[in-house]
Structure formats: structure tokens, C-alpha cells
Tab-separated table of C-alpha atoms and ligand atoms in Angstrom:
chain	number	residue	atom	x	y	z
U	95	UNK	CA	84.097	4.972	31.617
U	96	UNK	CA	84.320	8.328	33.322
U	97	UNK	CA	80.982	9.952	33.964
U	98	UNK	CA	80.976	13.711	33.662
U	99	UNK	CA	79.005	15.316	36.449
U	100	UNK	CA	77.810	18.789	35.468
U	101	UNK	CA	77.450	19.708	39.146
U	102	UNK	CA	81.217	19.490	39.466
U	103	UNK	CA	81.580	22.473	37.202
U	104	UNK	CA	78.981	24.574	39.008
U	105	UNK	CA	80.396	27.247	41.277
U	106	UNK	CA	79.900	26.261	44.918
U	107	UNK	CA	78.776	29.427	46.643
U	108	UNK	CA	75.234	30.740	46.451
U	109	UNK	CA	76.511	34.129	45.377
U	110	UNK	CA	78.447	32.863	42.381
U	111	UNK	CA	75.536	30.620	41.355
U	112	UNK	CA	73.110	33.545	41.494
U	113	UNK	CA	75.611	35.708	39.634
U	114	UNK	CA	75.898	33.022	36.973
U	115	UNK	CA	72.122	32.939	36.579
U	116	UNK	CA	72.109	36.688	35.948
U	117	UNK	CA	75.297	37.061	33.941
U	118	UNK	CA	75.090	34.051	31.644
U	119	UNK	CA	71.852	35.153	29.889
U	120	UNK	CA	73.279	38.660	29.548
U	121	UNK	CA	76.357	37.352	27.774
U	122	UNK	CA	74.318	35.040	25.548
U	123	UNK	CA	72.041	37.940	24.643
U	124	UNK	CA	75.064	40.114	23.832
U	125	UNK	CA	76.577	37.509	21.570
U	126	UNK	CA	73.297	36.862	19.776
U	127	UNK	CA	72.555	40.545	19.254
U	128	UNK	CA	76.120	41.154	18.065
U	129	UNK	CA	75.924	38.359	15.508
U	130	UNK	CA	72.560	39.502	14.206
U	131	UNK	CA	73.685	43.123	14.173
U	132	UNK	CA	76.947	42.472	12.345
U	133	UNK	CA	75.103	40.362	9.806
U	134	UNK	CA	72.462	43.029	9.280
U	135	UNK	CA	75.092	45.704	9.074
U	136	UNK	CA	77.293	44.104	6.445
U	137	UNK	CA	74.634	42.338	4.521
U	138	UNK	CA	71.962	45.006	4.670
U	139	UNK	CA	73.306	48.507	5.043
U	140	UNK	CA	76.402	48.044	2.900
U	141	UNK	CA	74.413	46.465	0.102
U	142	UNK	CA	71.916	49.297	0.117
U	143	UNK	CA	74.589	51.961	-0.004
U	144	UNK	CA	76.545	50.078	-2.686
U	145	UNK	CA	73.434	49.943	-4.829
U	146	UNK	CA	73.168	53.736	-4.995
U	147	UNK	CA	76.822	53.998	-6.043
U	148	UNK	CA	76.187	51.349	-8.677
U	149	UNK	CA	73.250	53.309	-9.982
U	150	UNK	CA	75.341	56.491	-10.254
U	151	UNK	CA	78.032	54.550	-12.136
U	152	UNK	CA	75.385	53.099	-14.401
U	153	UNK	CA	74.198	56.622	-15.223
U	154	UNK	CA	77.757	57.687	-16.064
U	155	UNK	CA	78.183	54.588	-18.215
U	156	UNK	CA	74.949	55.403	-20.019
U	157	UNK	CA	76.063	59.006	-20.610
U	158	UNK	CA	79.358	57.852	-22.104
U	159	UNK	CA	77.763	55.198	-24.242
U	160	UNK	CA	75.201	57.635	-25.687
U	161	UNK	CA	77.775	60.346	-26.455
U	162	UNK	CA	78.627	60.616	-30.170
U	163	UNK	CA	82.386	61.015	-29.551
U	164	UNK	CA	84.840	60.396	-26.788
U	165	UNK	CA	85.493	64.150	-26.377
U	166	UNK	CA	81.827	64.882	-25.810
U	167	UNK	CA	81.713	61.981	-23.392
U	168	UNK	CA	84.620	63.505	-21.431
U	169	UNK	CA	82.817	66.884	-21.244
U	170	UNK	CA	79.537	65.336	-20.127
U	171	UNK	CA	81.427	63.286	-17.553
U	172	UNK	CA	82.903	66.446	-15.999
U	173	UNK	CA	79.415	67.977	-15.737
U	174	UNK	CA	78.119	64.812	-14.159
U	175	UNK	CA	80.982	64.376	-11.670
U	176	UNK	CA	80.291	67.664	-9.895
U	177	UNK	CA	76.722	67.035	-8.619
U	178	UNK	CA	77.581	63.436	-7.794
U	179	UNK	CA	80.685	64.618	-5.864
U	180	UNK	CA	82.540	61.749	-7.447
U	181	UNK	CA	85.770	62.346	-9.434
U	182	UNK	CA	85.506	60.331	-12.648
U	183	UNK	CA	87.860	59.782	-15.503
U	184	UNK	CA	87.563	58.110	-18.907
U	185	UNK	CA	90.682	56.342	-20.207
U	186	UNK	CA	90.107	55.745	-23.933
U	187	UNK	CA	93.277	53.744	-24.521
U	188	UNK	CA	92.698	51.192	-21.800
U	189	UNK	CA	90.285	48.373	-22.480
U	190	UNK	CA	90.797	46.060	-19.461
U	191	UNK	CA	89.155	46.817	-16.075
U	192	UNK	CA	91.628	44.596	-14.217
U	193	UNK	CA	91.107	42.515	-11.052
U	194	UNK	CA	89.073	43.411	-7.949
U	195	UNK	CA	91.172	43.569	-4.800
U	196	UNK	CA	90.159	43.622	-1.122
U	197	UNK	CA	91.583	42.553	2.223
U	198	UNK	CA	90.374	39.168	3.474
U	199	UNK	CA	88.805	40.525	6.637
U	200	UNK	CA	87.011	43.331	4.821
U	201	UNK	CA	83.515	41.814	5.023
U	202	UNK	CA	81.648	44.931	3.902
U	203	UNK	CA	84.088	45.156	0.993
U	204	UNK	CA	82.950	41.730	-0.170
U	205	UNK	CA	79.312	42.830	-0.059
U	206	UNK	CA	80.263	45.963	-1.991
U	207	UNK	CA	82.079	44.049	-4.758
U	208	UNK	CA	79.257	41.543	-5.095
U	209	UNK	CA	76.608	44.268	-5.281
U	210	UNK	CA	78.458	46.337	-7.937
U	211	UNK	CA	79.106	43.224	-10.018
U	212	UNK	CA	75.511	42.131	-9.994
U	213	UNK	CA	74.167	45.588	-10.911
U	214	UNK	CA	76.794	46.617	-13.472
U	215	UNK	CA	77.523	43.291	-15.130
U	216	UNK	CA	80.856	41.532	-15.313
U	217	UNK	CA	82.911	44.376	-16.742
U	218	UNK	CA	83.689	46.035	-13.430
U	219	UNK	CA	86.501	45.886	-10.865
U	220	UNK	CA	86.778	47.368	-7.404
U	221	UNK	CA	90.075	48.160	-5.655
U	222	UNK	CA	89.871	48.485	-1.874
U	223	UNK	CA	93.555	47.903	-1.108
U	224	UNK	CA	95.357	50.883	-2.657
U	225	UNK	CA	93.844	53.439	-0.329
U	226	UNK	CA	91.723	51.951	2.468
U	227	UNK	CA	89.673	55.146	2.746
U	228	UNK	CA	88.737	55.184	-0.942
U	229	UNK	CA	86.888	52.845	-3.231
U	230	UNK	CA	88.343	52.794	-6.709
U	231	UNK	CA	85.830	51.492	-9.277
U	232	UNK	CA	86.714	50.716	-12.896
U	233	UNK	CA	83.908	50.083	-15.327
U	234	UNK	CA	84.083	49.170	-19.031
U	235	UNK	CA	82.172	51.453	-21.420
U	236	UNK	CA	81.940	51.599	-25.213
U	237	UNK	CA	84.563	54.375	-25.254
U	238	UNK	CA	87.148	53.022	-22.831
U	239	UNK	CA	87.413	52.323	-19.105
U	240	UNK	CA	85.614	54.661	-16.724
U	241	UNK	CA	87.312	54.979	-13.335
U	242	UNK	CA	85.817	56.668	-10.274
U	243	UNK	CA	87.109	57.364	-6.764
U	244	UNK	CA	84.482	57.205	-4.027
U	245	UNK	CA	85.163	57.857	-0.335
U	246	UNK	CA	84.674	54.639	1.604
U	247	UNK	CA	82.298	56.361	4.060
U	248	UNK	CA	79.742	56.690	1.287
U	249	UNK	CA	79.610	52.948	0.923
U	250	UNK	CA	80.063	51.648	4.431
U	251	UNK	CA	78.297	53.024	7.496
U	252	UNK	CA	80.670	54.877	9.822
U	253	UNK	CA	81.455	53.674	13.340
U	254	UNK	CA	79.687	50.359	13.012
U	255	UNK	CA	81.089	49.328	16.447
U	256	UNK	CA	79.274	52.008	18.353
U	257	UNK	CA	76.237	49.864	19.037
U	258	UNK	CA	78.414	47.010	20.279
U	259	UNK	CA	80.330	49.339	22.563
U	260	UNK	CA	77.109	50.799	23.968
U	261	UNK	CA	75.752	47.298	24.496
U	262	UNK	CA	78.876	46.106	26.290
U	263	UNK	CA	78.824	49.192	28.493
U	264	UNK	CA	75.154	48.662	29.299
U	265	UNK	CA	75.807	45.061	30.298
U	266	UNK	CA	78.692	46.066	32.525
U	267	UNK	CA	76.406	48.529	34.296
U	268	UNK	CA	73.671	45.884	34.558
U	269	UNK	CA	76.089	43.331	35.962
U	270	UNK	CA	77.354	45.797	38.568
U	271	UNK	CA	73.794	46.639	39.652
U	272	UNK	CA	72.823	42.954	39.726
U	273	UNK	CA	75.908	42.127	41.786
U	274	UNK	CA	75.059	44.795	44.348
U	275	UNK	CA	71.469	43.557	44.623
U	276	UNK	CA	72.554	39.938	44.844
U	277	UNK	CA	75.029	40.717	47.579
U	278	UNK	CA	72.297	42.359	49.616
U	279	UNK	CA	69.953	39.426	49.109
U	280	UNK	CA	72.549	36.833	50.003
U	281	UNK	CA	73.931	38.534	53.098
U	282	UNK	CA	70.948	37.516	55.314
U	283	UNK	CA	71.379	33.878	54.242
U	284	UNK	CA	75.070	34.029	55.107
U	285	UNK	CA	74.235	35.641	58.453
U	286	UNK	CA	71.802	32.855	59.256
U	287	UNK	CA	74.326	30.211	58.209
U	288	UNK	CA	76.962	31.829	60.429
U	289	UNK	CA	74.818	32.036	63.579
U	290	UNK	CA	73.597	28.453	63.041
U	291	UNK	CA	77.164	27.249	62.674
U	292	UNK	CA	78.238	29.165	65.781
U	293	UNK	CA	75.311	27.727	67.752
U	294	UNK	CA	76.296	24.249	66.625
U	295	UNK	CA	79.666	24.963	68.195
U	296	UNK	CA	78.020	26.153	71.381
U	297	UNK	CA	78.173	29.907	70.869
U	298	UNK	CA	75.094	32.080	70.854
U	299	UNK	CA	75.705	35.046	68.561
U	300	UNK	CA	73.343	38.023	68.377
U	301	UNK	CA	71.077	37.728	65.348
U	302	UNK	CA	68.117	39.599	63.920
U	303	UNK	CA	66.184	38.109	60.955
U	304	UNK	CA	66.447	40.275	57.843
U	305	UNK	CA	66.157	40.043	54.074
U	306	UNK	CA	63.450	38.463	51.924
U	307	UNK	CA	60.369	37.062	53.616
U	308	UNK	CA	61.379	33.401	53.287
U	309	UNK	CA	64.772	34.068	54.838
U	310	UNK	CA	63.181	36.071	57.639
U	311	UNK	CA	60.901	33.138	58.329
U	312	UNK	CA	63.799	30.704	58.457
U	313	UNK	CA	65.608	33.199	60.698
U	314	UNK	CA	62.824	33.563	63.249
U	315	UNK	CA	62.260	29.791	63.255
U	316	UNK	CA	65.939	29.384	64.021
U	317	UNK	CA	65.693	31.935	66.838
U	318	UNK	CA	62.773	30.208	68.534
U	319	UNK	CA	64.461	26.836	68.100
U	320	UNK	CA	67.618	28.205	69.638
U	321	UNK	CA	65.881	29.672	72.656
U	322	UNK	CA	63.946	26.424	73.192
U	323	UNK	CA	67.189	24.456	73.113
U	324	UNK	CA	68.875	26.914	75.435
U	325	UNK	CA	65.977	26.675	77.868
U	326	UNK	CA	66.167	22.898	77.802
U	327	UNK	CA	69.898	22.852	78.427
U	328	UNK	CA	69.419	25.298	81.255
U	329	UNK	CA	66.702	23.174	82.841
U	330	UNK	CA	68.820	20.049	82.573
U	331	UNK	CA	71.748	21.844	84.168
U	332	UNK	CA	69.615	23.261	86.938
U	333	UNK	CA	68.072	19.912	87.748
U	334	UNK	CA	71.345	18.031	87.820
U	335	UNK	CA	73.137	20.689	89.865
U	336	UNK	CA	70.160	20.898	92.219
U	337	UNK	CA	70.040	17.159	92.815
U	338	UNK	CA	73.802	16.832	93.192
U	339	UNK	CA	73.943	19.766	95.512
U	340	UNK	CA	71.063	18.583	97.670
U	341	UNK	CA	72.550	15.122	97.944
U	342	UNK	CA	75.870	16.506	99.046
U	343	UNK	CA	74.537	17.822	102.387
U	344	UNK	CA	73.297	14.474	103.739
U	345	UNK	CA	76.469	12.859	102.390
U	346	UNK	CA	78.624	15.274	104.352
U	347	UNK	CA	76.566	14.517	107.452
U	348	UNK	CA	77.072	10.790	106.883
U	349	UNK	CA	80.810	11.324	106.498
U	350	UNK	CA	80.945	13.177	109.783
U	351	UNK	CA	79.056	10.418	111.606
U	352	UNK	CA	81.272	7.780	110.025
U	353	UNK	CA	84.379	9.570	111.185
U	354	UNK	CA	83.053	9.477	114.718
U	355	UNK	CA	82.702	5.692	114.629
U	356	UNK	CA	86.119	4.988	113.179
U	357	UNK	CA	86.640	1.847	115.220
U	358	UNK	CA	83.708	0.021	113.726
U	359	UNK	CA	84.874	-2.468	111.053
U	360	UNK	CA	82.003	-1.557	108.678
U	361	UNK	CA	82.812	2.134	108.907
U	362	UNK	CA	85.834	1.837	106.611
U	363	UNK	CA	83.866	0.169	103.825
U	364	UNK	CA	81.025	2.636	104.220
U	365	UNK	CA	83.488	5.518	104.114
U	366	UNK	CA	84.795	4.190	100.799
U	367	UNK	CA	81.273	4.034	99.403
U	368	UNK	CA	80.519	7.537	100.594
U	369	UNK	CA	83.713	8.801	98.933
U	370	UNK	CA	82.728	7.027	95.717
U	371	UNK	CA	79.313	8.637	95.862
U	372	UNK	CA	80.941	12.006	96.305
U	373	UNK	CA	83.165	11.429	93.275
U	374	UNK	CA	80.097	10.444	91.246
U	375	UNK	CA	78.313	13.607	92.303
U	376	UNK	CA	81.320	15.591	91.151
U	377	UNK	CA	81.115	13.825	87.791
U	378	UNK	CA	77.392	14.673	87.541
U	379	UNK	CA	78.121	18.288	88.318
U	380	UNK	CA	80.862	18.400	85.698
U	381	UNK	CA	78.558	16.872	83.144
U	382	UNK	CA	75.690	19.184	84.016
U	383	UNK	CA	77.864	22.269	83.805
U	384	UNK	CA	79.100	21.126	80.443
U	385	UNK	CA	81.231	23.769	78.808
U	386	UNK	CA	78.866	26.586	79.523
U	387	UNK	CA	80.430	29.791	80.541
U	388	UNK	CA	83.823	29.033	79.100
U	389	UNK	CA	84.753	31.246	76.173
U	390	UNK	CA	86.848	29.806	73.335
U	391	UNK	CA	90.398	31.103	73.237
U	392	UNK	CA	93.153	30.865	70.660
U	393	UNK	CA	95.136	28.076	72.278
U	394	UNK	CA	98.312	26.241	71.364
U	395	UNK	CA	97.417	22.578	70.793
U	396	UNK	CA	100.969	21.392	71.479
U	397	UNK	CA	100.927	23.055	74.890
U	398	UNK	CA	97.484	21.606	75.560
U	399	UNK	CA	98.594	18.043	74.811
U	400	UNK	CA	101.630	18.548	77.079
U	401	UNK	CA	99.390	19.917	79.804
U	402	UNK	CA	97.086	16.874	79.682
U	403	UNK	CA	100.046	14.467	79.784
U	404	UNK	CA	101.653	16.376	82.676
U	405	UNK	CA	98.481	16.301	84.734
U	406	UNK	CA	98.215	12.522	84.368
U	407	UNK	CA	101.915	12.040	85.089
U	408	UNK	CA	101.531	14.004	88.274
U	409	UNK	CA	98.919	11.436	89.249
U	410	UNK	CA	101.592	8.774	88.855
U	411	UNK	CA	100.588	7.501	85.430
U	412	UNK	CA	102.968	6.803	82.579
U	413	UNK	CA	102.057	8.366	79.234
U	414	UNK	CA	103.817	8.245	75.892
U	415	UNK	CA	103.360	11.725	74.415
U	416	UNK	CA	103.874	12.063	70.653
U	417	UNK	CA	103.966	15.578	69.236
U	418	UNK	CA	104.465	16.527	65.549
U	419	UNK	CA	108.166	16.298	64.592
U	420	UNK	CA	108.471	19.631	62.924
U	421	UNK	CA	106.198	21.949	64.755
U	422	UNK	CA	104.017	23.803	62.229
U	423	UNK	CA	104.042	27.583	62.344
U	424	UNK	CA	100.384	27.705	63.270
U	425	UNK	CA	99.568	25.106	65.914
U	426	UNK	CA	96.946	27.286	67.558
U	427	UNK	CA	93.227	26.604	67.355
U	428	UNK	CA	90.146	28.374	68.702
U	429	UNK	CA	88.914	26.151	71.543
U	430	UNK	CA	87.636	26.051	75.090
U	431	UNK	CA	90.812	25.142	76.879
U	432	UNK	CA	89.438	23.627	80.076
U	433	UNK	CA	86.669	21.701	78.347
U	434	UNK	CA	89.100	20.234	75.825
U	435	UNK	CA	91.488	19.324	78.670
U	436	UNK	CA	88.663	17.599	80.514
U	437	UNK	CA	87.675	15.628	77.415
U	438	UNK	CA	91.245	14.462	76.862
U	439	UNK	CA	91.705	13.640	80.520
U	440	UNK	CA	88.608	11.480	80.372
U	441	UNK	CA	90.019	9.605	77.381
U	442	UNK	CA	93.440	9.231	78.985
U	443	UNK	CA	91.784	8.196	82.272
U	444	UNK	CA	89.830	5.480	80.461
U	445	UNK	CA	92.958	4.188	78.781
U	446	UNK	CA	94.782	4.102	82.113
U	447	UNK	CA	91.832	2.284	83.673
U	448	UNK	CA	91.353	-0.318	80.971
U	449	UNK	CA	94.901	-0.674	79.688
U	450	UNK	CA	98.441	-0.251	80.935
U	451	UNK	CA	100.328	1.370	78.090
U	452	UNK	CA	98.896	4.714	77.007
U	453	UNK	CA	99.867	6.948	74.150
U	454	UNK	CA	98.635	10.490	73.457
U	455	UNK	CA	99.513	11.904	70.053
U	456	UNK	CA	98.716	15.149	68.297
U	457	UNK	CA	98.262	15.424	64.552
U	458	UNK	CA	97.887	18.755	62.805
U	459	UNK	CA	96.138	18.515	59.452
U	460	UNK	CA	95.318	21.417	57.126
U	461	UNK	CA	91.701	21.729	58.288
U	462	UNK	CA	91.595	19.783	61.536
U	463	UNK	CA	93.694	18.862	64.510
U	464	UNK	CA	93.489	15.385	66.016
U	465	UNK	CA	94.231	14.310	69.565
U	466	UNK	CA	94.627	10.531	69.516
U	467	UNK	CA	94.542	8.469	72.707
U	468	UNK	CA	95.568	4.815	72.320
U	469	UNK	CA	96.061	1.977	74.788
U	470	UNK	CA	96.763	-1.752	74.954
U	471	UNK	CA	93.527	-2.637	76.760
U	472	UNK	CA	90.685	-4.846	75.547
U	473	UNK	CA	89.238	-2.131	73.308
U	474	UNK	CA	85.532	-1.695	72.610
U	475	UNK	CA	83.721	-4.038	70.203
U	476	UNK	CA	82.681	-2.304	66.996
U	477	UNK	CA	78.953	-2.691	67.624
U	478	UNK	CA	79.232	-1.056	71.062
U	479	UNK	CA	81.171	2.019	70.007
U	480	UNK	CA	78.156	4.250	69.439
U	481	UNK	CA	76.453	2.989	72.590
U	482	UNK	CA	79.304	3.699	75.031
U	483	UNK	CA	79.248	7.377	74.113
U	484	UNK	CA	75.802	7.690	75.689
U	485	UNK	CA	75.694	9.109	79.214
U	486	UNK	CA	75.656	6.654	82.138
U	487	UNK	CA	76.471	3.758	79.902
U	488	UNK	CA	79.213	1.317	80.909
U	489	UNK	CA	80.168	-1.965	79.362
U	490	UNK	CA	80.117	-5.132	81.444
U	491	UNK	CA	81.957	-4.518	84.672
U	492	UNK	CA	83.810	-7.813	84.807
U	493	UNK	CA	86.824	-6.315	83.155
U	494	UNK	CA	87.297	-3.411	85.504
U	495	UNK	CA	85.894	-4.677	88.744
U	496	UNK	CA	88.241	-2.943	91.097
U	497	UNK	CA	89.073	0.082	89.039
U	498	UNK	CA	87.169	2.827	90.773
U	499	UNK	CA	83.518	3.658	90.535
U	500	UNK	CA	82.968	5.151	87.132
U	501	UNK	CA	79.505	6.409	86.263
U	502	UNK	CA	79.805	6.117	82.501
U	503	UNK	CA	80.029	9.803	81.717
U	504	UNK	CA	83.634	10.063	80.500
U	505	UNK	CA	83.082	9.366	76.807
U	506	UNK	CA	79.794	11.229	76.806
U	507	UNK	CA	81.482	14.378	78.120
U	508	UNK	CA	84.319	13.998	75.617
U	509	UNK	CA	81.827	13.708	72.781
U	510	UNK	CA	79.863	16.733	74.027
U	511	UNK	CA	83.046	18.768	74.038
U	512	UNK	CA	83.916	17.607	70.525
U	513	UNK	CA	80.457	18.536	69.233
U	514	UNK	CA	80.533	21.882	70.982
U	515	UNK	CA	83.622	22.694	68.912
U	516	UNK	CA	82.075	21.412	65.691
U	517	UNK	CA	84.315	18.358	65.906
U	518	UNK	CA	83.887	14.628	66.438
U	519	UNK	CA	84.928	11.827	68.774
U	520	UNK	CA	85.814	8.638	66.922
U	521	UNK	CA	86.464	5.237	68.488
U	522	UNK	CA	88.503	2.616	66.682
U	523	UNK	CA	91.214	0.018	67.061
U	524	UNK	CA	94.785	0.946	67.814
U	525	UNK	CA	96.959	-0.851	65.281
U	526	UNK	CA	100.128	-0.204	67.309
U	527	UNK	CA	99.019	-0.966	70.841
U	528	UNK	CA	96.079	-3.285	70.179
U	529	UNK	CA	93.531	-1.563	72.397
U	530	UNK	CA	91.153	1.317	71.922
U	531	UNK	CA	92.026	4.275	69.742
U	532	UNK	CA	89.975	7.376	70.551
U	533	UNK	CA	90.342	10.318	68.182
U	534	UNK	CA	89.149	13.756	69.240
U	535	UNK	CA	89.017	15.743	66.023
U	536	UNK	CA	88.561	19.512	66.145
U	537	UNK	CA	88.255	21.883	63.199
U	538	UNK	CA	90.863	24.629	62.966
E	168	ATP	N1	90.131	2.682	76.675
E	168	ATP	C1	89.115	1.843	76.836
E	168	ATP	N2	89.299	0.502	76.670
E	168	ATP	C2	88.276	-0.339	76.827
E	168	ATP	N3	87.020	0.014	77.138
E	168	ATP	C3	86.762	1.315	77.300
E	168	ATP	C4	87.788	2.293	77.145
E	168	ATP	N4	87.248	3.498	77.381
E	168	ATP	C5	85.957	3.288	77.663
E	168	ATP	N5	85.654	1.981	77.624
E	168	ATP	C6	84.332	1.386	77.863
E	168	ATP	O1	83.347	2.368	77.620
E	168	ATP	C7	82.543	2.583	78.747
E	168	ATP	C8	82.148	3.996	78.891
E	168	ATP	O2	83.271	4.806	79.181
E	168	ATP	P1	83.091	6.151	79.968
E	168	ATP	O3	84.416	6.814	80.054
E	168	ATP	O4	81.991	6.891	79.326
E	168	ATP	O5	82.628	5.696	81.396
E	168	ATP	P2	83.481	5.106	82.591
E	168	ATP	O6	84.918	5.188	82.274
E	168	ATP	O7	82.947	3.754	82.849
E	168	ATP	O8	83.087	6.054	83.745
E	168	ATP	P3	83.575	7.544	84.038
E	168	ATP	O9	84.502	7.892	82.911
E	168	ATP	O10	82.358	8.368	84.021
E	168	ATP	O11	84.253	7.512	85.339
E	168	ATP	C9	83.378	2.081	79.901
E	168	ATP	O12	82.582	1.602	80.946
E	168	ATP	C10	84.206	0.966	79.306
E	168	ATP	O13	83.482	-0.223	79.328
E	169	MG	MG1	85.836	6.926	81.795
């Protein structure tokens, strides 16, 4: 059985929700007032006005009935018609008042007919169809049928829609004012959301808390959190660069001394170790620098994937590059070019280290772009996949004993780069090649 979730039908943005909260009651109020008003108008006002007409007709009927002859009745009727401003006529030969007629949608007409009937008895008919602006009433008397023509405006209030129009206009004005206010209240929240999102992607946008007190508070909390984080990152960078830099000087000295004693058999092995240490220091420096300083640019992802493959090929590696068949019109994404290259090179480097066949493919989806690096190596067990992304973490070395001195920063850097772009790094199994499948997913 399908379960209906009311939240699915709620508008998603804060602005439209707030607007709904303001506008919905306004519309309900309008509808309620309109119903009550229309009811009051037709049921109340029309009945009251009809009653006075009925009374005037009753007087005329009385005058006719009490006249000794029909001629006298005619004369009295003429005298009466003038002050009542109601042309009346007595037809002596006719004895039937005929049928009442009205249009089906003429609600006030129904009230009018009912009211005249109840006050004048059954012998009355009302015609509202012949001339819509006139009410033609026919009433039986002792001397024939009395007919009168009454302008409709005397029975039904004029311009009954005016109130509704005024009300609709007032609500439009209210809605416009409410919308303007809402917009102003929601802008600070949007601003805060935007700077937080940008910071999550590694950009520090200028921001000043504004708006209602609660939003200001959230804003200044965000600011102090951001500066604390920035300070921490800066300290980490400074420490790592400092240490790496300081270590480099004695290393260089050692290299020089080693070069002087080239003949010694141990010198060669030591030289290799020193070179490894230098490479590790470079990796530390890279990691410490992170992607700071590099500004995102609008870069072509196809060109980037080619670039990464070319760089590895130049190093003598073989890479199977798979680009989208039909190149989409918009393959460009905002990203830090060098950082993204470094992340991909780390992934490709891993695959080359741990496998032999390597494939780099690019997938462009509507909201994201995916760089997928696959290989035919041993892969990473599922329970280790989160762990290996941590800095300085390497899995057991038995499988890559003689494959260079890694420090365990490659995946960590790649993940940092992904996060700095608001993306992710996912590790899985390659169904085609059987090894690791690393997916660097960036939003576009
Ligand atoms: N393609 C792969 N196939 C199998 N295991 C992998 C693969 N890529 C990474 N690993 C495992 O994950 C660990 C961490 O990888 P990471 O790239 O972070 O460090 P590293 O390659 O050992 O060193 P570095 O990249 O810093 O030189 C590796 O030690 C390796 O055990
Ligand atoms: Mg690596």
C-alpha cells in the first residue's frame, strides 16, 4: 500500500514555505468571508428589500379590494402609483397570474420570489426573465390581476461584488508586502548557507552577520568557527613545512658526504635511502600545502583527464583512457586544476604500483562528474577502505615490497581534494579489471 507523505507536497525552499504560511491563511480567510458575505447579501439584504416591495403591493391590493367599482380602483391605483414610483396596472379581464420565471443562477431572484410569495399569499407571480433590469410582479385581486413593474435595483443591492473586489485587492497588496518582508528576512539565511557551503569547498568568502538576532548569532558563531579552523590549518601547514624544510638541510649535507665516498659499498644503499627520505619530505610538503592558494578555475574535464594520462605515459606507464563517446556541450567544471591533477595522479600512481593494467575513465552526469581509476591489482578489502584514506596509513607491505617508499598520503590527499571541491572519493571493486576502483566525484 502506498503511503502518502505530506512532506512530499511541501515546497522545498524556506522562502516558499514561509510564503505559504502567510498566503494560505489569507486565501482561506478570503474564501470564508466571501461565502459568509454572499450568503448574508442574498439571504439578508434581498429579503429585506423584497419585503418593502411586498408591503407596497399589499397596500395596492387592499386599495383595489376596498374600492366599490373597478373604475374607482383604477383611479385610486393611479394616485397610488405616483408616490410609490411604481407603474401599476389593473387588468380586469385576466384572472390568472401565470408562472414565476427566473434564471437559474439568479440567487437573489429566488430570495425575492420566495419573500413575495410568503407575504402576499399564493396568488402572485414574478417575472425576472423578460427584462433583466425590471421585476414584473402580477398579483391577483378581487377585481382582476394587478401588475407592477419595479426596477431591479430597488430589490437587489447594487454592485454586490464591490466588497469582494476590495478584499481581493487588499490581499494582493498584503501578499506583496509580506513577500518583500519575507525576502529580506530570508536573505541573511541564504547568505550564511552560501558562505558555509563555499567554506566547505575550501573558499573563504567575505561575510558579515545580518538579519534577525538568531541568524546573526548563527552567523557570528560560524565566523569564529571558520577562523578557528583556518588558524588550525595554518598551524598544521606551518609545522609540517617547518619540519620538512629543516630536515632537508641535514639531508643535503648527508647527500654531499655520500657523494664524496662513492667507492664505499654501503654508500649506494645509503644514497637510495636518502633519496627515499627526500621523496617522502616532498610528499609531506605537498600534503601540508594542500590546495591552499590555488583558485578554482572553469576547467575542461576532458582535457584534465587527458593531461593526467599524458603525464603518466611520459613516465613510461601504460594507461587506458576512456572519455565520453559524444562529448557533451558543457564538459567544464569549476575546480582547482593542479589539486585535481595531483589527486588523480595519486590514484593512477597507486594503480600502477599495485596493479599492471590501469584504466582512467571520465563520466559526465547531470550534477556531477566522475573520474574513475581502475586496475587489476589485489584491491582493498571492504573493511579497510575507510582506513586507508587516513594520512600515513598503508596496508601490509608484503604486497608491494619493492615498489618505492610510499608514506601513505596518496589517498588522503585525493580525499582532501575531493572534499575541498564538495565532492567525494569512493573506493570499490572494479568489475571489469578485478582490482580497485577509485571514483573521484566532483559536483558541477
Ligand atoms: N590501487 C590499489 N590497489 C590495492 N591497494 C591499494 C591501491 N591503492 C592504495 N592501496 C592501499 O592503500 C594504501 C594507502 O594508499 P596511499 O596512496 O594513501 O599510500 P601509498 O600509496 O602507500 O603511499 P603514497 O601514495 O603516499 O606514496 C596503500 O598502502 C595500499 O595498501
Ligand atoms: Mg599512493
